[in-house]
Short mmCIF file of C-alpha atoms in Angstrom, two decimals:
data_model
loop_
_atom_site.label_atom_id
_atom_site.label_comp_id
_atom_site.label_asym_id
_atom_site.label_seq_id
_atom_site.Cartn_x
_atom_site.Cartn_y
_atom_site.Cartn_z
CA UNK A 1 3.48 17.26 -4.63
CA UNK A 2 4.15 14.50 -2.22
CA UNK A 3 7.45 11.64 -3.53
CA UNK A 4 9.48 8.64 -2.11
CA UNK A 5 12.72 6.86 -3.92
CA UNK A 6 13.83 3.43 -2.88
CA UNK A 7 16.98 3.26 -5.58
CA UNK A 8 16.99 0.02 -4.67
CA UNK A 9 14.72 -2.15 -6.46
CA UNK A 10 17.23 -6.12 -5.31
CA UNK A 11 19.98 -6.57 -2.12
CA UNK A 12 20.47 -9.13 -1.36
CA UNK A 13 22.68 -9.99 1.61
CA UNK A 14 23.67 -13.08 3.19
CA UNK A 15 22.59 -14.11 6.66
CA UNK A 16 23.59 -12.32 9.44
CA UNK A 17 24.96 -9.26 7.69
CA UNK A 18 23.42 -6.46 8.32
CA UNK A 19 20.76 -4.91 6.35
CA UNK A 20 20.17 -0.81 4.67
CA UNK A 21 17.05 0.11 2.76
CA UNK A 22 17.26 3.54 1.44
CA UNK A 23 14.40 5.37 0.91
CA UNK A 24 14.21 9.03 0.14
CA UNK A 25 10.76 11.67 0.68
CA UNK A 26 10.25 14.67 -1.32
CA UNK A 27 7.02 16.52 0.73
CA UNK A 28 7.32 20.22 2.00
CA UNK A 29 5.05 19.65 4.78
CA UNK A 30 5.36 17.45 7.45
CA UNK A 31 5.80 14.17 6.76
CA UNK A 32 4.86 10.57 8.19
CA UNK A 33 6.60 8.40 7.24
CA UNK A 34 5.66 4.38 7.38
CA UNK A 35 7.84 1.08 6.60
CA UNK A 36 5.80 -1.82 5.01
CA UNK A 37 6.62 -5.30 4.12
CA UNK A 38 5.53 -8.10 2.34
CA UNK A 39 5.88 -11.86 2.44
CA UNK A 40 5.65 -13.87 -0.47
CA UNK A 41 1.79 -14.71 -1.24
CA UNK A 42 0.59 -12.59 2.58
CA UNK A 43 -0.98 -9.19 1.64
CA UNK A 44 0.90 -5.88 2.60
CA UNK A 45 2.01 -5.12 6.21
CA UNK A 46 2.65 -2.37 8.91
CA UNK A 47 6.16 -3.28 9.92
CA UNK A 48 6.63 0.12 10.71
CA UNK A 49 6.38 3.65 11.35
CA UNK A 50 8.14 5.97 11.62
CA UNK A 51 6.21 7.94 15.17
CA UNK A 52 5.34 4.90 16.90
CA UNK A 53 9.75 5.40 17.29
CA UNK A 54 9.93 1.01 17.98
CA UNK A 55 11.83 -1.64 16.66
CA UNK A 56 9.68 -4.08 14.54
CA UNK A 57 11.85 -8.20 14.01
CA UNK A 58 15.12 -6.59 13.98
CA UNK A 59 14.37 -3.82 12.06
CA UNK A 60 14.66 0.00 13.12
CA UNK A 61 13.72 3.27 10.87
CA UNK A 62 15.28 7.03 11.98
CA UNK A 63 13.59 9.69 10.79
CA UNK A 64 16.56 12.27 9.02
CA UNK A 65 14.85 15.88 8.28
CA UNK A 66 17.81 16.73 6.99
CA UNK A 67 18.54 14.85 4.28
CA UNK A 68 14.67 14.08 4.07
CA UNK A 69 15.30 9.77 4.42
CA UNK A 70 14.04 7.22 6.23
CA UNK A 71 16.11 4.18 5.35
CA UNK A 72 15.65 0.27 6.89
CA UNK A 73 17.65 -0.56 9.16
CA UNK A 74 18.81 -4.76 10.85
CA UNK A 75 21.58 -5.16 11.93
CA UNK A 76 22.12 -9.18 11.62
CA UNK A 77 19.40 -10.78 8.45
CA UNK A 78 18.20 -13.72 8.49
CA UNK A 79 16.33 -15.05 5.91
CA UNK A 80 12.51 -14.64 7.20
CA UNK A 81 13.16 -10.91 5.91
CA UNK A 82 13.44 -12.51 2.03
CA UNK A 83 9.85 -10.65 1.29
CA UNK A 84 9.58 -6.48 -1.40
CA UNK A 85 9.54 -4.46 1.24
CA UNK A 86 8.09 -0.69 0.93
CA UNK A 87 8.52 2.72 2.21
CA UNK A 88 5.74 5.28 2.31
CA UNK A 89 4.48 8.17 2.73
CA UNK A 90 1.34 9.85 3.91
CA UNK A 91 1.14 14.14 4.74
CA UNK A 92 0.43 14.90 8.57
CA UNK A 93 -3.00 16.79 8.35
CA UNK A 94 -3.66 16.67 5.23
CA UNK A 95 -7.42 14.78 6.56
CA UNK A 96 -7.30 11.18 3.78
CA UNK A 97 -3.98 9.77 4.93
CA UNK A 98 -3.52 8.88 1.21
CA UNK A 99 -0.20 6.79 1.50
CA UNK A 100 2.58 7.45 -1.54
CA UNK A 101 4.71 4.26 -1.74
CA UNK A 102 7.73 4.18 -3.06
CA UNK A 103 8.37 1.20 -5.78
CA UNK A 104 10.23 -1.28 -3.88
CA UNK A 105 12.76 -2.95 -3.04
CA UNK A 106 13.31 -7.00 -3.01
CA UNK A 107 15.43 -8.02 -0.61
CA UNK A 108 17.02 -11.64 -0.78
CA UNK A 109 18.89 -12.82 2.42
CA UNK A 110 21.23 -15.20 1.19
CA UNK A 111 21.90 -18.69 3.65
CA UNK B 1 -13.54 -9.91 12.29
CA UNK B 2 -9.30 -11.61 10.79
CA UNK B 3 -8.83 -8.50 8.20
CA UNK B 4 -9.01 -6.31 5.65
CA UNK B 5 -11.03 -9.17 2.85
CA UNK B 6 -11.00 -8.30 -0.33
CA UNK B 7 -12.90 -10.42 -3.32
CA UNK B 8 -13.32 -11.86 -6.03
CA UNK B 9 -9.57 -12.86 -5.52
CA UNK B 10 -9.22 -12.76 -9.01
CA UNK B 11 -10.54 -11.88 -11.84
CA UNK B 12 -10.39 -12.23 -16.03
CA UNK B 13 -12.37 -10.51 -18.26
CA UNK B 14 -12.46 -9.59 -21.77
CA UNK B 15 -11.26 -5.81 -23.18
CA UNK B 16 -14.58 -3.69 -23.23
CA UNK B 17 -17.00 -5.84 -20.11
CA UNK B 18 -17.56 -4.22 -16.73
CA UNK B 19 -16.23 -5.37 -13.63
CA UNK B 20 -17.33 -4.60 -9.71
CA UNK B 21 -15.20 -5.42 -6.40
CA UNK B 22 -15.51 -5.72 -2.94
CA UNK B 23 -13.72 -4.20 -0.22
CA UNK B 24 -14.82 -5.94 3.59
CA UNK B 25 -13.13 -3.49 6.03
CA UNK B 26 -12.14 -4.19 9.76
CA UNK B 27 -15.62 -4.02 11.43
CA UNK B 28 -14.36 -0.53 13.36
CA UNK B 29 -12.38 1.02 10.60
CA UNK B 30 -14.84 4.63 9.66
CA UNK B 31 -12.29 5.38 6.82
CA UNK B 32 -11.93 3.28 3.55
CA UNK B 33 -8.51 3.43 0.58
CA UNK B 34 -8.49 1.78 -2.40
CA UNK B 35 -5.01 1.05 -4.89
CA UNK B 36 -3.56 0.51 -7.77
CA UNK B 37 -1.04 -1.91 -8.26
CA UNK B 38 0.94 -2.36 -10.75
CA UNK B 39 4.51 -4.28 -11.65
CA UNK B 40 7.22 -2.92 -10.47
CA UNK B 41 5.64 -0.20 -8.49
CA UNK B 42 4.55 0.73 -5.60
CA UNK B 43 0.67 0.11 -4.60
CA UNK B 44 -0.97 3.43 -6.07
CA UNK B 45 -3.79 5.71 -4.11
CA UNK B 46 -7.34 5.60 -5.88
CA UNK B 47 -10.06 6.65 -3.75
CA UNK B 48 -11.07 7.48 -0.59
CA UNK B 49 -13.84 7.27 2.00
CA UNK B 50 -14.61 8.70 5.33
CA UNK B 51 -18.05 6.50 6.05
CA UNK B 52 -20.05 6.52 3.52
CA UNK B 53 -18.68 10.02 1.50
CA UNK B 54 -15.79 9.53 -1.24
CA UNK B 55 -13.81 12.86 -0.03
CA UNK B 56 -11.53 12.22 -2.41
CA UNK B 57 -10.21 10.64 -5.74
CA UNK B 58 -6.81 10.58 -7.43
CA UNK B 59 -6.18 12.20 -10.88
CA UNK B 60 -5.40 8.12 -11.73
CA UNK B 61 -9.76 7.24 -11.76
CA UNK B 62 -11.06 8.18 -14.55
CA UNK B 63 -14.52 8.88 -15.24
CA UNK B 64 -14.72 4.55 -16.55
CA UNK B 65 -14.14 3.94 -12.28
CA UNK B 66 -16.73 4.43 -9.55
CA UNK B 67 -16.67 4.11 -5.89
CA UNK B 68 -19.80 3.20 -3.51
CA UNK B 69 -18.94 3.28 0.44
CA UNK B 70 -22.94 2.42 0.56
CA UNK B 71 -23.88 2.74 5.04
CA UNK B 72 -19.99 3.50 5.04
CA UNK B 73 -19.85 -0.40 5.06
CA UNK B 74 -18.71 -2.15 2.73
CA UNK B 75 -17.38 -0.36 -0.61
CA UNK B 76 -17.00 -0.95 -4.56
CA UNK B 77 -15.20 -0.09 -7.49
CA UNK B 78 -16.51 -0.80 -10.44
CA UNK B 79 -14.96 -1.04 -13.69
CA UNK B 80 -16.90 0.24 -16.93
CA UNK B 81 -14.90 -1.09 -20.84
CA UNK B 82 -12.09 -2.19 -19.05
CA UNK B 83 -9.02 -1.79 -21.27
CA UNK B 84 -6.04 -3.87 -21.47
CA UNK B 85 -4.24 -1.13 -19.16
CA UNK B 86 -6.67 -1.88 -16.23
CA UNK B 87 -4.34 -4.39 -15.62
CA UNK B 88 -3.03 -4.94 -11.89
CA UNK B 89 -3.75 -5.81 -7.76
CA UNK B 90 -6.67 -3.53 -6.92
CA UNK B 91 -5.53 -2.87 -3.12
CA UNK B 92 -8.11 -1.98 -0.63
CA UNK B 93 -7.48 -0.45 2.26
CA UNK B 94 -8.74 0.25 5.90
CA UNK B 95 -8.31 2.57 9.23
CA UNK B 96 -9.37 4.52 12.54
CA UNK B 97 -6.62 6.38 12.12
CA UNK B 98 -3.69 7.14 10.19
CA UNK B 99 -2.22 3.24 10.66
CA UNK B 100 -4.12 1.09 8.06
CA UNK B 101 -4.69 -1.89 7.22
CA UNK B 102 -4.57 -3.63 3.70
CA UNK B 103 -6.87 -6.43 2.16
CA UNK B 104 -5.33 -9.79 0.17
CA UNK B 105 -5.85 -8.01 -3.08
CA UNK B 106 -7.92 -8.53 -6.28
CA UNK B 107 -6.06 -9.03 -9.62
CA UNK B 108 -7.81 -8.28 -12.64
CA UNK B 109 -6.75 -9.99 -15.91
CA UNK B 110 -7.93 -7.77 -18.97
CA UNK B 111 -7.56 -9.84 -22.23
#
C-alpha cells in the first residue's frame, strides 16, 4: 500500500525566510513523487516532479530514498507562495499512474 | 483548449436523490481520473479510464457510484441515492502519460 504523510497542517514563515515543507512516503516499489499546489480559488496544479529535477518558482525537492522523503524547499519565501501544498506519489510501472496524496500543508507567508 | 473542465461547479441536492457530474478532459489525453476530496484531506483516488475502458476502481467507489467514458472523450460520474457522507469536492484529472492535469472540481452538498 502507498502512503504519503505531510506532518504539518499549517506552516507560517516571514517573507524572505527559508521554507521547507515536509513529505514522507511509504511504498515498497519504485515511486514517482510530485508536489502539487493550490492557490486560493484556483485548481490544483503541478509544481514539480522528482524525475524532471527542475526548479519551479524557486522551489526544489530532492527524493531521499533512504529516508523516504521528498521535502519541498525554497530559500526565500515570497508572499505569492502562500497556498496549499500537496505531496503525491504514484507507482512507476503500475499502469494507471493513480496519485496518492498527503493531507496537505497550508503555507502562509507573512509580509 | 483551456484545460480540464467540469460541470456543474456546484451541486446541492437532497439525500436520496441522484446526481451526475461531467468532466471534459484535455483533448489529446487518453487517461482520465476521478478523485474525491473532503475537508482537511488530500484528494483520494476513485477510478481511472484509459480511453473508454474503466481499468481501476477504488474501494471507496461503492455500488451507488458509477462512472462512464463513452467513446473515450468526456466522462460522467453518477451517484445514486446520495447520502450526507457523499458531500465533497469531486475532482477530475486527465493525462497523456504520468503528469495529471486537474479540473476545477464539482462541489457536492447533500442536505
